[in-house]
mmCIF file of C-alpha atoms in Angstrom:
data_model
loop_
_atom_site.group_PDB
_atom_site.id
_atom_site.type_symbol
_atom_site.label_atom_id
_atom_site.label_comp_id
_atom_site.label_asym_id
_atom_site.label_seq_id
_atom_site.Cartn_x
_atom_site.Cartn_y
_atom_site.Cartn_z
ATOM 1 C CA MET A 219 -12.372 -14.238 17.140
ATOM 2 C CA ASP A 220 -12.575 -11.281 19.543
ATOM 3 C CA LEU A 221 -9.901 -8.624 19.960
ATOM 4 C CA GLN A 222 -8.670 -10.108 23.242
ATOM 5 C CA SER A 223 -7.998 -13.445 21.547
ATOM 6 C CA VAL A 224 -6.024 -11.682 18.821
ATOM 7 C CA PHE A 225 -3.826 -9.945 21.405
ATOM 8 C CA LYS A 226 -3.166 -13.246 23.179
ATOM 9 C CA ALA A 227 -2.136 -14.870 19.899
ATOM 10 C CA LEU A 228 0.415 -12.167 19.118
ATOM 11 C CA PRO A 229 3.999 -12.796 20.259
ATOM 12 C CA ASP A 230 4.978 -11.004 23.465
ATOM 13 C CA ASP A 231 8.733 -10.515 23.730
ATOM 14 C CA GLN A 232 8.689 -8.182 26.736
ATOM 15 C CA VAL A 233 10.896 -9.375 29.575
ATOM 16 C CA ILE A 234 9.473 -10.813 32.798
ATOM 17 C CA THR A 235 9.802 -8.654 35.897
ATOM 18 C CA LYS A 236 8.058 -10.680 38.628
ATOM 19 C CA ILE A 237 7.079 -14.309 39.314
ATOM 20 C CA CYS A 238 4.770 -15.874 41.887
ATOM 21 C CA ILE A 239 2.906 -19.134 42.555
ATOM 22 C CA VAL A 240 -0.842 -19.353 43.187
ATOM 23 C CA GLU A 241 -3.109 -22.126 44.396
ATOM 24 C CA ASP A 242 -6.145 -20.962 42.434
ATOM 25 C CA PRO A 243 -5.385 -19.954 38.825
ATOM 26 C CA SER A 244 -8.424 -17.664 38.797
ATOM 27 C CA LYS A 245 -6.797 -15.637 41.585
ATOM 28 C CA CYS A 246 -3.675 -14.738 39.667
ATOM 29 C CA PRO A 247 -2.512 -11.222 40.703
ATOM 30 C CA PRO A 248 -3.765 -8.342 38.527
ATOM 31 C CA GLY A 249 -1.585 -7.887 35.463
ATOM 32 C CA PHE A 250 -0.008 -11.346 35.779
ATOM 33 C CA GLN A 251 -0.277 -14.252 33.335
ATOM 34 C CA VAL A 252 -0.929 -17.731 34.700
ATOM 35 C CA VAL A 253 0.712 -20.814 33.186
ATOM 36 C CA SER A 254 -2.368 -23.026 33.495
ATOM 37 C CA ARG A 255 -1.763 -25.382 30.531
ATOM 38 C CA THR A 256 1.272 -27.394 29.482
ATOM 39 C CA PHE A 257 3.109 -26.272 26.370
ATOM 40 C CA ASP A 258 3.410 -29.673 24.710
ATOM 41 C CA GLN A 259 0.162 -31.467 25.584
ATOM 42 C CA ASP A 260 -2.230 -28.640 26.485
ATOM 43 C CA THR A 261 -3.039 -30.387 29.772
ATOM 44 C CA ASP A 262 -3.330 -29.055 33.298
ATOM 45 C CA ALA A 263 -0.051 -27.378 34.346
ATOM 46 C CA ASP A 264 -0.618 -28.010 38.066
ATOM 47 C CA LEU A 265 2.777 -28.397 39.759
ATOM 48 C CA TRP A 266 1.505 -30.119 42.918
ATOM 49 C CA LYS A 267 -0.434 -33.033 41.353
ATOM 50 C CA ASP A 268 -1.599 -34.553 44.620
ATOM 51 C CA ARG A 269 -4.450 -34.703 47.115
ATOM 52 C CA ILE A 270 -4.528 -34.272 50.883
ATOM 53 C CA PHE A 271 -7.385 -36.109 52.655
ATOM 54 C CA GLY A 272 -9.319 -36.248 49.403
ATOM 55 C CA LYS A 273 -8.875 -32.529 48.694
ATOM 56 C CA ARG A 274 -7.061 -31.609 45.509
ATOM 57 C CA ILE A 275 -4.095 -29.283 45.995
ATOM 58 C CA THR A 276 -2.926 -27.213 43.029
ATOM 59 C CA ARG A 277 -0.037 -24.868 42.297
ATOM 60 C CA TYR A 278 0.451 -22.709 39.205
ATOM 61 C CA ILE A 279 3.188 -20.335 38.045
ATOM 62 C CA CYS A 280 2.277 -16.717 37.321
ATOM 63 C CA PHE A 281 4.496 -13.999 35.897
ATOM 64 C CA SER A 282 4.263 -10.294 35.181
ATOM 65 C CA LYS A 283 5.759 -8.173 32.417
ATOM 66 C CA ASP A 284 4.977 -4.824 33.996
ATOM 67 C CA GLN A 285 7.752 -2.574 32.719
ATOM 68 C CA TYR A 286 6.862 0.426 34.923
ATOM 69 C CA SER A 287 6.821 -0.777 38.530
ATOM 70 C CA SER A 288 10.447 -1.896 38.735
ATOM 71 C CA ASP A 289 13.806 -1.344 37.082
ATOM 72 C CA GLU A 290 14.698 -5.014 37.635
ATOM 73 C CA VAL A 291 14.185 -7.961 35.290
ATOM 74 C CA VAL A 292 14.313 -11.739 35.757
ATOM 75 C CA GLU A 293 17.699 -12.989 34.575
ATOM 76 C CA SER A 294 17.366 -16.709 35.338
ATOM 77 C CA ILE A 295 15.051 -19.372 36.832
ATOM 78 C CA ALA A 296 15.896 -22.604 38.661
ATOM 79 C CA ILE A 297 14.229 -25.442 40.553
ATOM 80 C CA ALA A 298 16.311 -26.261 43.608
ATOM 81 C CA GLY A 299 16.376 -26.855 47.345
ATOM 82 C CA GLU A 300 16.670 -24.002 49.835
ATOM 83 C CA LYS A 301 20.365 -24.676 50.465
ATOM 84 C CA ASP A 302 21.355 -25.108 46.829
ATOM 85 C CA LEU A 303 21.296 -21.428 45.856
ATOM 86 C CA SER A 304 23.057 -18.318 47.106
ATOM 87 C CA SER A 305 21.362 -15.328 48.691
ATOM 88 C CA GLU A 306 21.123 -13.508 45.360
ATOM 89 C CA TRP A 307 18.340 -15.894 44.329
ATOM 90 C CA THR A 308 14.726 -15.214 45.291
ATOM 91 C CA VAL A 309 12.889 -18.306 46.579
ATOM 92 C CA LEU A 310 9.105 -18.659 46.299
ATOM 93 C CA PHE A 311 8.192 -20.413 49.543
ATOM 94 C CA TYR A 312 4.477 -19.590 49.678
ATOM 95 C CA THR A 313 1.508 -19.119 47.360
ATOM 96 C CA TRP A 314 0.460 -15.557 46.667
ATOM 97 C CA ASP A 315 -3.281 -16.078 47.084
ATOM 98 C CA THR A 316 -3.491 -18.455 50.080
ATOM 99 C CA GLU A 317 -0.025 -18.164 51.714
ATOM 100 C CA GLN A 318 0.375 -21.932 51.706
ATOM 101 C CA LYS A 319 3.581 -23.861 51.019
ATOM 102 C CA ALA A 320 4.312 -23.373 47.330
ATOM 103 C CA MET A 321 5.973 -26.725 46.618
ATOM 104 C CA LYS A 322 6.643 -30.013 48.400
ATOM 105 C CA LYS A 323 10.379 -30.672 48.354
ATOM 106 C CA LYS A 324 11.832 -28.303 45.780
ATOM 107 C CA ASN A 325 11.410 -24.567 45.296
ATOM 108 C CA LEU A 326 10.952 -22.306 42.310
ATOM 109 C CA CYS A 327 13.747 -19.735 42.446
ATOM 110 C CA TYR A 328 14.662 -16.822 40.234
ATOM 111 C CA LYS A 329 17.333 -14.164 40.028
ATOM 112 C CA VAL A 330 16.614 -10.503 39.314
ATOM 113 C CA VAL A 331 19.119 -7.929 38.080
ATOM 114 C CA ARG A 332 18.949 -4.274 37.166
ATOM 115 C CA ARG A 333 17.674 -3.731 33.642
ATOM 116 C CA GLU A 334 20.646 -1.674 32.503
ATOM 117 C CA SER A 335 23.153 -4.320 33.637
ATOM 118 C CA VAL A 336 22.123 -6.993 31.088
ATOM 119 C CA GLN A 337 21.163 -7.170 27.435
ATOM 120 C CA VAL A 338 18.896 -10.238 27.597
ATOM 121 C CA ALA A 339 16.431 -11.530 30.204
ATOM 122 C CA VAL A 340 13.647 -14.102 30.629
ATOM 123 C CA THR A 341 10.671 -13.463 28.336
ATOM 124 C CA ASP A 342 8.589 -16.641 28.714
ATOM 125 C CA ILE A 343 7.973 -19.576 31.070
ATOM 126 C CA ILE A 344 6.402 -22.884 30.009
ATOM 127 C CA VAL A 345 5.560 -26.238 31.596
ATOM 128 C CA LEU A 346 6.090 -29.545 29.747
ATOM 129 C CA SER A 347 4.138 -32.658 30.718
ATOM 130 C CA LYS A 348 5.505 -35.264 28.298
ATOM 131 C CA SER A 349 8.588 -33.915 26.554
ATOM 132 C CA LYS A 350 11.893 -34.782 28.180
ATOM 133 C CA LYS A 351 13.835 -31.860 26.773
ATOM 134 C CA PRO A 352 13.048 -28.176 26.225
ATOM 135 C CA PRO A 353 11.730 -27.054 22.829
ATOM 136 C CA PHE A 354 13.982 -25.008 20.567
ATOM 137 C CA GLY A 355 14.903 -21.669 22.123
ATOM 138 C CA PHE A 356 14.042 -22.698 25.706
ATOM 139 C CA ILE A 357 16.276 -23.575 28.670
ATOM 140 C CA LEU A 358 15.505 -26.176 31.324
ATOM 141 C CA ALA A 359 15.048 -24.716 34.826
ATOM 142 C CA GLY A 360 14.318 -28.058 36.484
ATOM 143 C CA GLU A 361 11.756 -30.784 37.081
ATOM 144 C CA VAL A 362 8.796 -30.822 39.478
ATOM 145 C CA ASN A 363 6.570 -33.917 39.805
ATOM 146 C CA SER A 364 7.603 -35.170 36.343
ATOM 147 C CA LEU A 365 6.890 -31.752 34.829
ATOM 148 C CA LEU A 366 9.662 -29.739 33.189
ATOM 149 C CA ILE A 367 9.855 -25.996 33.874
ATOM 150 C CA CYS A 368 11.509 -24.151 30.993
ATOM 151 C CA TYR A 369 12.189 -20.521 30.187
ATOM 152 C CA LYS A 370 13.286 -18.454 27.198
ATOM 153 C CA TYR A 371 15.612 -15.481 26.807
ATOM 154 C CA GLY A 372 14.999 -12.381 24.749
ATOM 155 C CA PRO A 373 16.608 -8.955 24.235
ATOM 156 C CA ILE A 374 15.674 -6.128 26.564
ATOM 157 C CA SER A 375 13.947 -3.235 24.822
ATOM 158 C CA PRO A 376 14.465 0.273 26.256
ATOM 159 C CA THR A 377 11.765 1.323 28.688
ATOM 160 C CA LYS A 378 10.968 4.987 29.186
ATOM 161 C CA TYR A 379 9.034 5.620 32.365
ATOM 162 C CA PRO A 380 6.094 8.035 32.110
ATOM 163 C CA ARG A 381 6.309 11.051 34.365
ATOM 164 C CA GLY A 382 5.325 10.144 37.911
ATOM 165 C CA VAL A 383 5.630 6.403 37.269
ATOM 166 C CA GLY A 384 8.777 4.415 37.874
ATOM 167 C CA PRO A 385 10.909 2.663 40.415
ATOM 168 C CA SER A 386 11.755 5.849 42.310
ATOM 169 C CA ASN A 387 8.048 6.448 42.950
ATOM 170 C CA GLY A 388 7.288 2.921 44.162
ATOM 171 C CA GLN A 389 5.354 1.936 47.246
ATOM 172 C CA HIS A 390 6.072 -1.241 49.198
ATOM 173 C CA ILE A 391 3.510 -3.999 49.595
ATOM 174 C CA ALA A 392 3.577 -6.458 52.461
ATOM 175 C CA SER A 393 5.735 -9.363 51.358
ATOM 176 C CA GLY A 394 3.685 -11.986 53.194
ATOM 177 C CA ASN A 395 1.189 -12.163 50.342
ATOM 178 C CA TRP A 396 3.927 -12.979 47.855
ATOM 179 C CA GLY A 397 5.657 -15.764 49.717
ATOM 180 C CA VAL A 398 8.970 -14.453 48.494
ATOM 181 C CA SER A 399 12.239 -14.922 50.308
ATOM 182 C CA THR A 400 15.792 -13.988 49.426
ATOM 183 C CA GLY A 401 18.013 -16.025 51.698
ATOM 184 C CA GLN A 402 16.338 -15.885 55.128
ATOM 185 C CA SER A 403 14.503 -12.562 54.760
ATOM 186 C CA GLN A 404 11.410 -11.858 52.707
ATOM 187 C CA GLN A 405 11.595 -9.380 49.872
ATOM 188 C CA PRO A 406 8.707 -6.955 49.248
ATOM 189 C CA TYR A 407 7.423 -6.207 45.810
ATOM 190 C CA ILE A 408 7.085 -2.703 44.446
ATOM 191 C CA GLN A 409 3.845 -1.132 43.347
ATOM 192 C CA GLY A 410 4.283 1.624 40.817
ATOM 193 C CA GLN A 411 2.480 4.879 41.521
ATOM 194 C CA HIS A 412 -0.893 5.093 39.744
ATOM 195 C CA THR A 413 -0.546 1.537 38.440
ATOM 196 C CA LEU A 414 -0.393 -2.037 39.748
ATOM 197 C CA TYR A 415 0.748 -4.817 37.414
ATOM 198 C CA GLY A 416 -2.002 -3.997 34.900
ATOM 199 C CA SER A 417 -1.064 -0.479 33.975
ATOM 200 C CA SER A 418 -3.504 1.380 31.770
ATOM 201 C CA ILE A 419 -0.530 3.312 30.409
ATOM 202 C CA THR A 420 0.512 1.949 27.053
ATOM 203 C CA HIS A 421 4.116 1.896 25.956
ATOM 204 C CA SER A 422 5.744 1.317 22.622
ATOM 205 C CA ALA A 423 9.414 1.245 21.750
ATOM 206 C CA MET A 424 8.884 0.993 18.008
ATOM 207 C CA LEU A 425 10.467 4.440 17.333
ATOM 208 C CA ASP A 426 13.281 4.144 19.847
ATOM 209 C CA GLY A 427 16.631 4.865 18.227
ATOM 210 C CA ILE A 428 15.158 6.455 15.065
ATOM 211 C CA PRO A 429 16.569 10.002 14.653
ATOM 212 C CA PHE A 430 14.189 12.899 14.085
ATOM 213 C CA THR A 431 14.894 14.686 10.792
ATOM 214 C CA VAL A 432 13.012 17.234 8.693
ATOM 215 C CA ASN A 433 11.908 16.234 5.207
ATOM 216 C CA PRO A 434 14.628 17.451 2.766
ATOM 217 C CA LYS A 435 12.035 19.175 0.559
ATOM 218 C CA TYR A 436 11.452 21.675 3.376
ATOM 219 C CA GLY A 437 15.156 22.451 3.736
ATOM 220 C CA ASP A 438 15.140 25.372 1.273
ATOM 221 C CA VAL A 439 12.293 27.679 2.231
ATOM 222 C CA SER A 440 12.738 29.771 -0.940
ATOM 223 C CA ARG A 441 11.564 26.842 -3.075
ATOM 224 C CA LEU A 442 8.353 26.289 -1.182
ATOM 225 C CA PRO A 443 5.096 27.344 -2.924
ATOM 226 C CA PRO A 444 3.627 30.627 -1.671
ATOM 227 C CA PHE A 445 1.293 30.361 1.237
ATOM 228 C CA ILE A 446 -0.631 32.740 3.470
ATOM 229 C CA ILE A 447 -0.554 32.454 7.211
ATOM 230 C CA PRO A 448 -4.149 32.740 8.383
ATOM 231 C CA GLU A 449 -4.946 35.645 10.668
ATOM 232 C CA ILE A 450 -5.573 34.578 14.240
ATOM 233 C CA THR A 451 -8.466 36.349 15.865
ATOM 234 C CA LEU A 452 -8.171 36.774 19.596
ATOM 235 C CA LYS A 453 -11.380 36.138 21.488
ATOM 236 C CA THR A 454 -12.293 36.981 25.020
ATOM 237 C CA GLU A 455 -13.955 34.565 27.405
ATOM 238 C CA GLU A 456 -17.279 36.302 26.760
ATOM 239 C CA HIS A 457 -16.917 35.758 22.995
ATOM 240 C CA LEU A 458 -16.108 32.077 23.489
ATOM 241 C CA GLN A 459 -19.051 31.578 25.824
ATOM 242 C CA ALA A 460 -21.385 33.276 23.373
ATOM 243 C CA GLN A 461 -20.095 31.275 20.380
ATOM 244 C CA TYR A 462 -19.857 27.788 21.889
ATOM 245 C CA ASN A 463 -22.297 27.836 24.776
ATOM 246 C CA TYR A 464 -24.928 25.134 24.405
ATOM 247 C CA SER A 465 -27.605 23.943 26.789
ATOM 248 C CA PHE A 466 -28.070 20.182 27.141
ATOM 249 C CA GLN A 467 -31.341 20.472 29.029
#
């Protein structure tokens, strides 16, 4: 098993920040995960399941967990008609990769909120092909072509934005590629500075909330064993060049 397979097998409890639908699963946006297989049967998770003039049409859900490009998280997901939800819901009308109609009669919708306003958010999305109820820990969003769309909640871990990266430094991308609409107007996505959905910047919250303290044995300096501070020799640039200069020719 390679290292990439190990990472995929590990649980990922980060919250979801963006969702889109693609026609070709191999053209999932950078940094996004595609839901290409059903959770219960490991079969094709195509939401369209139909052909037009002999041509197969496919639709797949993709989601991102990029914690740096936005200070918003996905709070809820629903499958509904355009008139069934209020303007605070984002409706995915079109595919991200081909800008075609995302679904036939129903729409995949989701609601985003500011990270600091909630304690839990959506952490996973699955598709069920045979089961008639969500597995333990999941909530039913709705049904599309006899497939159940389910999602799971998880706690929000604190996110500390690296310097120069964060929502205040975002750049807008044309919303046409995303097929996203909130009410009647399309909503652009945000691209974080120096990173796009697949940030090379790693982040860990393992030490968040742990206070920094000095080892008690160093509290009383008089009890420490004697030690000598080494003498620091100042060197000029000429000395450094002479000592460390090396020709690679």
